[in-house]
PDB file of C-alpha atoms in Angstrom:
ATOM      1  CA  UNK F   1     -11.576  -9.689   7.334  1.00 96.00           C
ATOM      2  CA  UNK F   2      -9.072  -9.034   9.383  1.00 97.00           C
ATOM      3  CA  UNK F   3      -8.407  -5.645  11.251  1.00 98.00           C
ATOM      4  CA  UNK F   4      -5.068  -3.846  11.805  1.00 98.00           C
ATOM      5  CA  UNK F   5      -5.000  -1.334  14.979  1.00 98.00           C
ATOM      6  CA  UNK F   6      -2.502   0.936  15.035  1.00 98.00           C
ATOM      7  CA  UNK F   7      -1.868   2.976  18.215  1.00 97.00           C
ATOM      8  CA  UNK F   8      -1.344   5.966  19.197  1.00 97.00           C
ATOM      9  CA  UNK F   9      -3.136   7.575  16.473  1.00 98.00           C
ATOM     10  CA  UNK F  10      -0.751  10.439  16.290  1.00 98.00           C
ATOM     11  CA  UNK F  11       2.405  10.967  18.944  1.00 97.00           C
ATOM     12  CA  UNK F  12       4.706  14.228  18.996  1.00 98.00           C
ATOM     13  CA  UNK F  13       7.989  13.466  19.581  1.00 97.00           C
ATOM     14  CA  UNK F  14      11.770  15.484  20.549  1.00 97.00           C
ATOM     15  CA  UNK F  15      14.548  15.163  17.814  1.00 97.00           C
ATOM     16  CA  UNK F  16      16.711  12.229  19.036  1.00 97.00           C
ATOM     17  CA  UNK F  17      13.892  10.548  21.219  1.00 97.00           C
ATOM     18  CA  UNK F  18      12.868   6.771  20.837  1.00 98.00           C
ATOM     19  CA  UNK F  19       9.607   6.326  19.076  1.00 98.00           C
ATOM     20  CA  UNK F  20       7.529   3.228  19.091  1.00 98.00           C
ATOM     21  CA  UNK F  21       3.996   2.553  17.285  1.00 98.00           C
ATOM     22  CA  UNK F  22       1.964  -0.383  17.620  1.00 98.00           C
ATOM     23  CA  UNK F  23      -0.475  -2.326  15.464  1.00 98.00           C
ATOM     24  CA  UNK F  24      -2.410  -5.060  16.512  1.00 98.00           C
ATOM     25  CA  UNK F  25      -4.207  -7.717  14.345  1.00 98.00           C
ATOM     26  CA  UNK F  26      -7.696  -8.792  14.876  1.00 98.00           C
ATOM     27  CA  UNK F  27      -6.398 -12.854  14.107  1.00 98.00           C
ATOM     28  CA  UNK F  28      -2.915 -14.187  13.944  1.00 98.00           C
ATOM     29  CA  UNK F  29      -0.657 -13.272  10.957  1.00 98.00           C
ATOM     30  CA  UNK F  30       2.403 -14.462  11.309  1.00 97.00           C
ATOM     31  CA  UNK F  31       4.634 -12.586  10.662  1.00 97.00           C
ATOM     32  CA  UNK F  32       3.184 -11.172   6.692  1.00 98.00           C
ATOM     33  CA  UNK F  33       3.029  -7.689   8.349  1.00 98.00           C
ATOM     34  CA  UNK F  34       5.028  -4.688   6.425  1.00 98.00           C
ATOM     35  CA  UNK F  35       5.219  -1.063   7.717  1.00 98.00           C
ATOM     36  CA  UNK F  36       5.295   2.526   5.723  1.00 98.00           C
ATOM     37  CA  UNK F  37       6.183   5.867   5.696  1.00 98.00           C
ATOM     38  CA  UNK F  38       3.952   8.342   3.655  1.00 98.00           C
ATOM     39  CA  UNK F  39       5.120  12.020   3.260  1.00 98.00           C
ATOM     40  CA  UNK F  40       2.277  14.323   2.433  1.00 96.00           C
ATOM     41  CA  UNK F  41       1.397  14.254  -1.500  1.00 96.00           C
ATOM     42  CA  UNK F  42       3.837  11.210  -2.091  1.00 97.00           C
ATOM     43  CA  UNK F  43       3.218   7.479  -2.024  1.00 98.00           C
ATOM     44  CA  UNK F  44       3.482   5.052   0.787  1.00 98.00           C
ATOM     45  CA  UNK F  45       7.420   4.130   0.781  1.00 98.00           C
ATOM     46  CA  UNK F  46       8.013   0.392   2.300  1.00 98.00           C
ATOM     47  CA  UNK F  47      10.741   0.139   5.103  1.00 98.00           C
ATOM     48  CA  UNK F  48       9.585  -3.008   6.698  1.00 98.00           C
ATOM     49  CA  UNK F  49       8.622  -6.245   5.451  1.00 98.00           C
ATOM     50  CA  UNK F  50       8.225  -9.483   7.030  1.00 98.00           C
ATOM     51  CA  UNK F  51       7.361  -7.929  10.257  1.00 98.00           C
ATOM     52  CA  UNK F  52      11.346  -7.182  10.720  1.00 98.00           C
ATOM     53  CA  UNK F  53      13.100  -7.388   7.519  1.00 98.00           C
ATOM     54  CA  UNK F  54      14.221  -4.115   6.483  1.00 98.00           C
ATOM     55  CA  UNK F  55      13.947  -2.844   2.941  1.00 97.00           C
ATOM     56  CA  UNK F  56      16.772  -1.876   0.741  1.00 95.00           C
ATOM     57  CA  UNK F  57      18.131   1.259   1.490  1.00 95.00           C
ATOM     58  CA  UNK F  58      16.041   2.003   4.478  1.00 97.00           C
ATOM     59  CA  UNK F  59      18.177   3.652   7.427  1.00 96.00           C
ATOM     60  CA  UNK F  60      19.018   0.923  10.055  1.00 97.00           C
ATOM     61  CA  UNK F  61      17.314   3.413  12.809  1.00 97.00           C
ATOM     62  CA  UNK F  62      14.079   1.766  11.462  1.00 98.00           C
ATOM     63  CA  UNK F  63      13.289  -1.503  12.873  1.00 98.00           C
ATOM     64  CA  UNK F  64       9.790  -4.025  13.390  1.00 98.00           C
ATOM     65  CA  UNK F  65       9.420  -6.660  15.679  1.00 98.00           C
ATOM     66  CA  UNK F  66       6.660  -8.996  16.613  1.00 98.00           C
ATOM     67  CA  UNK F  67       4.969 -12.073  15.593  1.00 98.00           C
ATOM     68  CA  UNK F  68       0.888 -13.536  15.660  1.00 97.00           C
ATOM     69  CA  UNK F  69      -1.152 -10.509  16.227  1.00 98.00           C
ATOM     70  CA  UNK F  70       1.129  -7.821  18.021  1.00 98.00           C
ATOM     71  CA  UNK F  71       3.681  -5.896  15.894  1.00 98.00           C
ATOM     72  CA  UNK F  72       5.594  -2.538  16.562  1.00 98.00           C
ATOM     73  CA  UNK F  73       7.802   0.199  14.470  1.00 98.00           C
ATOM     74  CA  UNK F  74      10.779   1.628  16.228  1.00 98.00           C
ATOM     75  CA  UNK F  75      12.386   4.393  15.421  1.00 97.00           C
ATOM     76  CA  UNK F  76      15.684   4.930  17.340  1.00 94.00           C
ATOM     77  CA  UNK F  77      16.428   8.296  17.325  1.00 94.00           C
ATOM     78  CA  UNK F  78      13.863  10.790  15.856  1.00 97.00           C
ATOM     79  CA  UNK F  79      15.077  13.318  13.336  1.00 97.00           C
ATOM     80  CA  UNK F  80      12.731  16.263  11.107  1.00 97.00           C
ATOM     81  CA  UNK F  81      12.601  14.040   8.501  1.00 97.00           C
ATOM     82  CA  UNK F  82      10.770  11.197  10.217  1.00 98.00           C
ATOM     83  CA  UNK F  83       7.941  13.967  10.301  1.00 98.00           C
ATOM     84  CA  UNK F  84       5.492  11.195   8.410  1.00 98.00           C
ATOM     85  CA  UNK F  85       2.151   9.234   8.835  1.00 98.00           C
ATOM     86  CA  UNK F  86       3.174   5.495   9.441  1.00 98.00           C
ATOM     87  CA  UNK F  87       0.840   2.464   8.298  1.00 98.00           C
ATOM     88  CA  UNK F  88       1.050  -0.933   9.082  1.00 98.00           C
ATOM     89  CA  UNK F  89      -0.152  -3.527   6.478  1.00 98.00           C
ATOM     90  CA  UNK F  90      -1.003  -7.137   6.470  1.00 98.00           C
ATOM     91  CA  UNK F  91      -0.438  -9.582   3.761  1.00 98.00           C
ATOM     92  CA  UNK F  92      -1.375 -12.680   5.355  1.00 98.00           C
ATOM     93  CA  UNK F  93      -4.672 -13.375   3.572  1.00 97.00           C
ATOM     94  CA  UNK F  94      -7.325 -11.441   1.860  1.00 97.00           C
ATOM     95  CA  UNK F  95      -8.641  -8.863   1.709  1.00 98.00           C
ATOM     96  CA  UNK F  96      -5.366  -7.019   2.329  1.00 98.00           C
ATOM     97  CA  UNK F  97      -5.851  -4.311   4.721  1.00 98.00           C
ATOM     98  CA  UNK F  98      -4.038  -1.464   6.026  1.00 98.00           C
ATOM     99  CA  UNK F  99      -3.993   0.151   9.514  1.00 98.00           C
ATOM    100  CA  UNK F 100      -5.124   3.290  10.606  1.00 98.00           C
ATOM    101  CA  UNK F 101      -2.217   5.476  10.595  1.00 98.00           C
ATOM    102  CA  UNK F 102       0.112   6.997  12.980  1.00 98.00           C
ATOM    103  CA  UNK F 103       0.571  10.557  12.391  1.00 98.00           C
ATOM    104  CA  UNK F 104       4.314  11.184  13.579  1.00 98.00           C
ATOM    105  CA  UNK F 105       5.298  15.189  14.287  1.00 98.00           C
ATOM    106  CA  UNK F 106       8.375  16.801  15.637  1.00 96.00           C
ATOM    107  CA  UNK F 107       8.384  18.838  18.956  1.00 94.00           C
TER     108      UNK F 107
ATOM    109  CA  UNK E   1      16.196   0.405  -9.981  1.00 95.00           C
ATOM    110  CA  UNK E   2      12.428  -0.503  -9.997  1.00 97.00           C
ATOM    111  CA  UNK E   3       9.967   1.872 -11.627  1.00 98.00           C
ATOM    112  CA  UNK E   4       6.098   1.722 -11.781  1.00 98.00           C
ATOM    113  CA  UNK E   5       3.944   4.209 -13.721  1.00 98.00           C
ATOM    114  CA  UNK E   6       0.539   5.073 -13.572  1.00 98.00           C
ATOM    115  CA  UNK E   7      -1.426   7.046 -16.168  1.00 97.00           C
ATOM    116  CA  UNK E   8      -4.753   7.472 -17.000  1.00 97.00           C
ATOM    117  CA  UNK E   9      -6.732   8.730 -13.978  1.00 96.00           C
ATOM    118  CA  UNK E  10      -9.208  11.613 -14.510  1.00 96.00           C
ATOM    119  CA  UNK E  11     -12.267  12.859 -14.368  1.00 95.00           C
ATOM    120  CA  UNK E  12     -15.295  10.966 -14.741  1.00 94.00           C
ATOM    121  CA  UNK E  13     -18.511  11.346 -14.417  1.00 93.00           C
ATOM    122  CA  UNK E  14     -20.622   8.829 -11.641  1.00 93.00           C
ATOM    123  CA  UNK E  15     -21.390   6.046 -13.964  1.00 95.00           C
ATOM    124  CA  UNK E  16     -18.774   6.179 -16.045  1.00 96.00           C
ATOM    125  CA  UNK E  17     -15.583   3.647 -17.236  1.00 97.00           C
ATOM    126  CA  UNK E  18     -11.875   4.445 -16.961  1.00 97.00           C
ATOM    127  CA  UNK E  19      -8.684   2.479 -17.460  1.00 98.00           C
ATOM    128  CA  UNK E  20      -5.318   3.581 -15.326  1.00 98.00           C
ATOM    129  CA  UNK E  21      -1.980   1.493 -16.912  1.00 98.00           C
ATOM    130  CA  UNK E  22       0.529   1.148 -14.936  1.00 98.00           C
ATOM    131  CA  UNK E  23       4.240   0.292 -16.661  1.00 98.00           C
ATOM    132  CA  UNK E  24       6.764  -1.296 -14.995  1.00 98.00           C
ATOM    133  CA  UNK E  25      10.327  -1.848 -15.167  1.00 98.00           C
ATOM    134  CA  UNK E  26      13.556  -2.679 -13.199  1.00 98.00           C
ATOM    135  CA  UNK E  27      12.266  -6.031 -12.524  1.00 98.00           C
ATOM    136  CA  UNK E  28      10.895  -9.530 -13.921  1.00 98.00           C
ATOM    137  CA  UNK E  29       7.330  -8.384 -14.428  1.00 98.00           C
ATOM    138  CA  UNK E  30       5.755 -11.612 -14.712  1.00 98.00           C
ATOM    139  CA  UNK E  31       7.481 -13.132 -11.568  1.00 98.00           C
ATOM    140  CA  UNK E  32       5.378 -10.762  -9.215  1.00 98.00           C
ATOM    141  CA  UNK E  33       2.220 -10.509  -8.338  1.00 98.00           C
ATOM    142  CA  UNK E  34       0.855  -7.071  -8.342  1.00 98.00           C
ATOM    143  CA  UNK E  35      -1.302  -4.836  -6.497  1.00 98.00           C
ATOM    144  CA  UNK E  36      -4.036  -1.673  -6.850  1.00 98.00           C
ATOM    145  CA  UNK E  37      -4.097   0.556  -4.208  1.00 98.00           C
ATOM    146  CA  UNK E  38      -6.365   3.887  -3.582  1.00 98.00           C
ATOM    147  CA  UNK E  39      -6.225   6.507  -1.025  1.00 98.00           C
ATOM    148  CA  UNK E  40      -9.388   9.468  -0.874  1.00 97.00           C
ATOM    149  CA  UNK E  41      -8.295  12.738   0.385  1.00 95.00           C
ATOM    150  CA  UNK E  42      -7.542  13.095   3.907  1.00 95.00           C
ATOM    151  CA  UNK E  43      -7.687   9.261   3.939  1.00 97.00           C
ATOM    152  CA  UNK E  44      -5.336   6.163   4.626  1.00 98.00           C
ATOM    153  CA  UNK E  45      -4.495   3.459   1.617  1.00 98.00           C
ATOM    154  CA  UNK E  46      -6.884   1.365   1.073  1.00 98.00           C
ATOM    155  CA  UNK E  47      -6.343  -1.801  -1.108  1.00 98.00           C
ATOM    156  CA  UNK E  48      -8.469  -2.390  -4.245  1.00 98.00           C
ATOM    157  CA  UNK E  49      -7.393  -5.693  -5.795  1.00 98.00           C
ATOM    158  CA  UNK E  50      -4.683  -8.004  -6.755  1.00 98.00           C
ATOM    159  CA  UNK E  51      -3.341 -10.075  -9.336  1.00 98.00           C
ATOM    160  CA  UNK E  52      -1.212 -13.063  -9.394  1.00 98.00           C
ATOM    161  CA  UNK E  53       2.089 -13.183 -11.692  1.00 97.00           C
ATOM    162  CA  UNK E  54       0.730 -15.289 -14.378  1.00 97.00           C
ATOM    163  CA  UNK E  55      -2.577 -13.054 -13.965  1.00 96.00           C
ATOM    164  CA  UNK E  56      -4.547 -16.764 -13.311  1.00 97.00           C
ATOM    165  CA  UNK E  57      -6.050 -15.177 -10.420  1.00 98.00           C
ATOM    166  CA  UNK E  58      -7.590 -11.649  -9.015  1.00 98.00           C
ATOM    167  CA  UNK E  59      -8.579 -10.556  -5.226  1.00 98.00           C
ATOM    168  CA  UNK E  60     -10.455  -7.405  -5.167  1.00 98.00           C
ATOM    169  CA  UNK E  61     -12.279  -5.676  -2.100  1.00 98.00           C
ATOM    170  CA  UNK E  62     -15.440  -5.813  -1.559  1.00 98.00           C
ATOM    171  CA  UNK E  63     -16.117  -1.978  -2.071  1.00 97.00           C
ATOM    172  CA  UNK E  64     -15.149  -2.807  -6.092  1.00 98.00           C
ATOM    173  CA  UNK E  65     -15.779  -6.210  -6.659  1.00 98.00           C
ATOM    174  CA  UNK E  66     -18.002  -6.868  -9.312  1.00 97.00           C
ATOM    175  CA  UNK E  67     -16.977  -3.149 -10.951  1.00 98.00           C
ATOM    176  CA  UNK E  68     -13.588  -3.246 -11.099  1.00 98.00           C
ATOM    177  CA  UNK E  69     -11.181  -5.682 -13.145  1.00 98.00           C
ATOM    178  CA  UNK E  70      -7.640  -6.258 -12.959  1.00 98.00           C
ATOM    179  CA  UNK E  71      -5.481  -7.358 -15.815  1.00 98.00           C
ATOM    180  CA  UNK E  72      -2.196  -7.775 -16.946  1.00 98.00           C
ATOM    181  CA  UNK E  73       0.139  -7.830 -20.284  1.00 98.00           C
ATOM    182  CA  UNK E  74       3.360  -9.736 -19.193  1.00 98.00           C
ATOM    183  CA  UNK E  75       4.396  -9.416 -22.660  1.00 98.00           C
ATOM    184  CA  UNK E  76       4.041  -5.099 -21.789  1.00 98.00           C
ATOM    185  CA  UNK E  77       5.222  -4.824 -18.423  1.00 98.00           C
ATOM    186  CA  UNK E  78       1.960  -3.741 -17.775  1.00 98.00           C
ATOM    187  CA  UNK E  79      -0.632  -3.786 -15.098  1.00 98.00           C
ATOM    188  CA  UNK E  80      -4.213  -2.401 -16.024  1.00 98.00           C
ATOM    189  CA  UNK E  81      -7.016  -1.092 -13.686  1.00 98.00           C
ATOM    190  CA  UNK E  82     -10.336  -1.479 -15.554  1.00 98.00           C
ATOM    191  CA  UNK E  83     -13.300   0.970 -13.755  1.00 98.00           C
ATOM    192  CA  UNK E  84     -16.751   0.147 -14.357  1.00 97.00           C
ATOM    193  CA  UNK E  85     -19.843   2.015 -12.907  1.00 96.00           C
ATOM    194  CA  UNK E  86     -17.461   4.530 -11.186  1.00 96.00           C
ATOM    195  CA  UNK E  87     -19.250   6.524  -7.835  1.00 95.00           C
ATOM    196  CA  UNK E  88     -17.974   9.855  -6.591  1.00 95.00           C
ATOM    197  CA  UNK E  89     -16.492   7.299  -3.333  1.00 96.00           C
ATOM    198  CA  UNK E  90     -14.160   5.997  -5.887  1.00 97.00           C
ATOM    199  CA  UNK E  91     -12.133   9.427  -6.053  1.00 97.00           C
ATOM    200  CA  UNK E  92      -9.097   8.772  -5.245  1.00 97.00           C
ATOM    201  CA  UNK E  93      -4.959   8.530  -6.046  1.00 98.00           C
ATOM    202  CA  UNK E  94      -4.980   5.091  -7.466  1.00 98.00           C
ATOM    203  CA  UNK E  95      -1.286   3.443  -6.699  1.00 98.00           C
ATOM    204  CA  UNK E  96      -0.266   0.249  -8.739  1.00 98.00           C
ATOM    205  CA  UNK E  97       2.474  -1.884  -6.317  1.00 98.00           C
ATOM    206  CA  UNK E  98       4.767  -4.629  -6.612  1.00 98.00           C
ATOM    207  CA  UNK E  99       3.190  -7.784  -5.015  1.00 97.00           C
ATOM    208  CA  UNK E 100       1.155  -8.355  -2.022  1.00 97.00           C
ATOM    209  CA  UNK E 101       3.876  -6.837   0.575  1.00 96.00           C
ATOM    210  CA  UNK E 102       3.906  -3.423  -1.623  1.00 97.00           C
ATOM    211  CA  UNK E 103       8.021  -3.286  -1.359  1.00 97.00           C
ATOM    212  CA  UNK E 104       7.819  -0.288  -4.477  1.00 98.00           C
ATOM    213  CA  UNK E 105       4.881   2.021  -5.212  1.00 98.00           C
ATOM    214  CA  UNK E 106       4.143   4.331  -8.436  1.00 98.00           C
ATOM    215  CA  UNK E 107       3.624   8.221  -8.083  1.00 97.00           C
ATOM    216  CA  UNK E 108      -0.116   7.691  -8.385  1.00 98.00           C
ATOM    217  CA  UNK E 109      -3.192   8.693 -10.891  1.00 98.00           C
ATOM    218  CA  UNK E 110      -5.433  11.234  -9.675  1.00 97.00           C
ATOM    219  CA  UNK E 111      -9.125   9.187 -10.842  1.00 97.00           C
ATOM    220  CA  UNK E 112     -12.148  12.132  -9.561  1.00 95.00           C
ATOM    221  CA  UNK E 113     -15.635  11.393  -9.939  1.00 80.00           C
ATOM    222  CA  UNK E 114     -18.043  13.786  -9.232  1.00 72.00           C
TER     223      UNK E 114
END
């Protein structure tokens, strides 16, 4: 199986800063990594797919980068309702799995 | 606009069988593959199985394989969890999702078993 690290487990962050989270696969996966935002009692919503395709409707301030086994989420300027837990996913092969989560909280 | 459904979920007691549906719409059902996903409380997604868009073939995890079966009615729009030999573990919010990269996601169905 392969395993998606996702670093820093939780970050807290000024309004306007730069934030970056990480995930890391255990083998290469080209680039069949997507990236969500979950909002306490509310599903998963996709905003990357493709490793740096972003989804309909997502706010260009979101963007993913990376390739193989190293992938990160930027967000460009951090506002209150970026206040989420972030999870990177692989679709590569199966069993699909899902990363830890980066809990993301506003100074 | 894409729309997935869940119903279903519930309580049940350990040992017990349950079906969640999960209707869809906004989208050419049978050209997708579809997904299950669960998350227990406190807890990050977890994925629970898939099925391919002519429903030919199904990936599950290894945590439900062998208890849980995943079907679908393409002439229904409609994507079925079937629960077998449930365990108090498999409490969770089940999702249903559009194929394997997840681009929509129901609301969820709440499935407790305790």
């Amino acid at each position: 199986d392969i395993q998606m690290t996702q670093s820093p487990s939780s970050l807290s962050a000024s309004v306007g800063d730069r934030v970056t989270i990480t995930c890391r696969a255990s083998q290469g996966i080209r680039n069949y990594l997507a990236w969500f935002q979950q909002k306490p009692g509310k599903a998963p919503k996709s905003l990357i797919y493709a490793a740096s395709s972003l989804q309909s409707g997502v706010p260009s301030k979101f963007s993913g980068s990376g390739s193989g086994t190293d992938f990160t989420l930027t967000i460009s300027s951090l506002q209150p309702d970026d206040s989420a837990t972030y999870y990177c996913q692989q679709y590569n092969s199966y069993p699909l799995t899902f990363g830890g989560g980066t809990k993301v909280e506003i100074k | 606009e894409v729309q997935l459904l869940e119903s279903g979920g519930g309580f049940v007691q350990p040992g017990g069988s349950l079906r969640v549906s999960c209707a869809a719409s906004g989208f050419t059902f049978s050209n997708y593959a579809m997904s299950w996903v669960r998350q227990a409380p406190g807890k990050g997604p977890e994925w629970v199985g898939s099925i391919t868009g002519r429903g030919e073939s199904t990936y599950y995890a290894d945590s439900v394989k062998g208890r849980f079966t995943i079907s679908r009615d393409n002439s229904k729009n409609t994507l079925y969890l079937q629960m077998n030999s449930l365990r108090v573990e498999d409490t969770a919010v089940y999702y249903c999702a559009k194929d394997i990269m997840m681009d929509y996601w129901g609301q969820g169905t709440l499935v407790t078993g305790s």
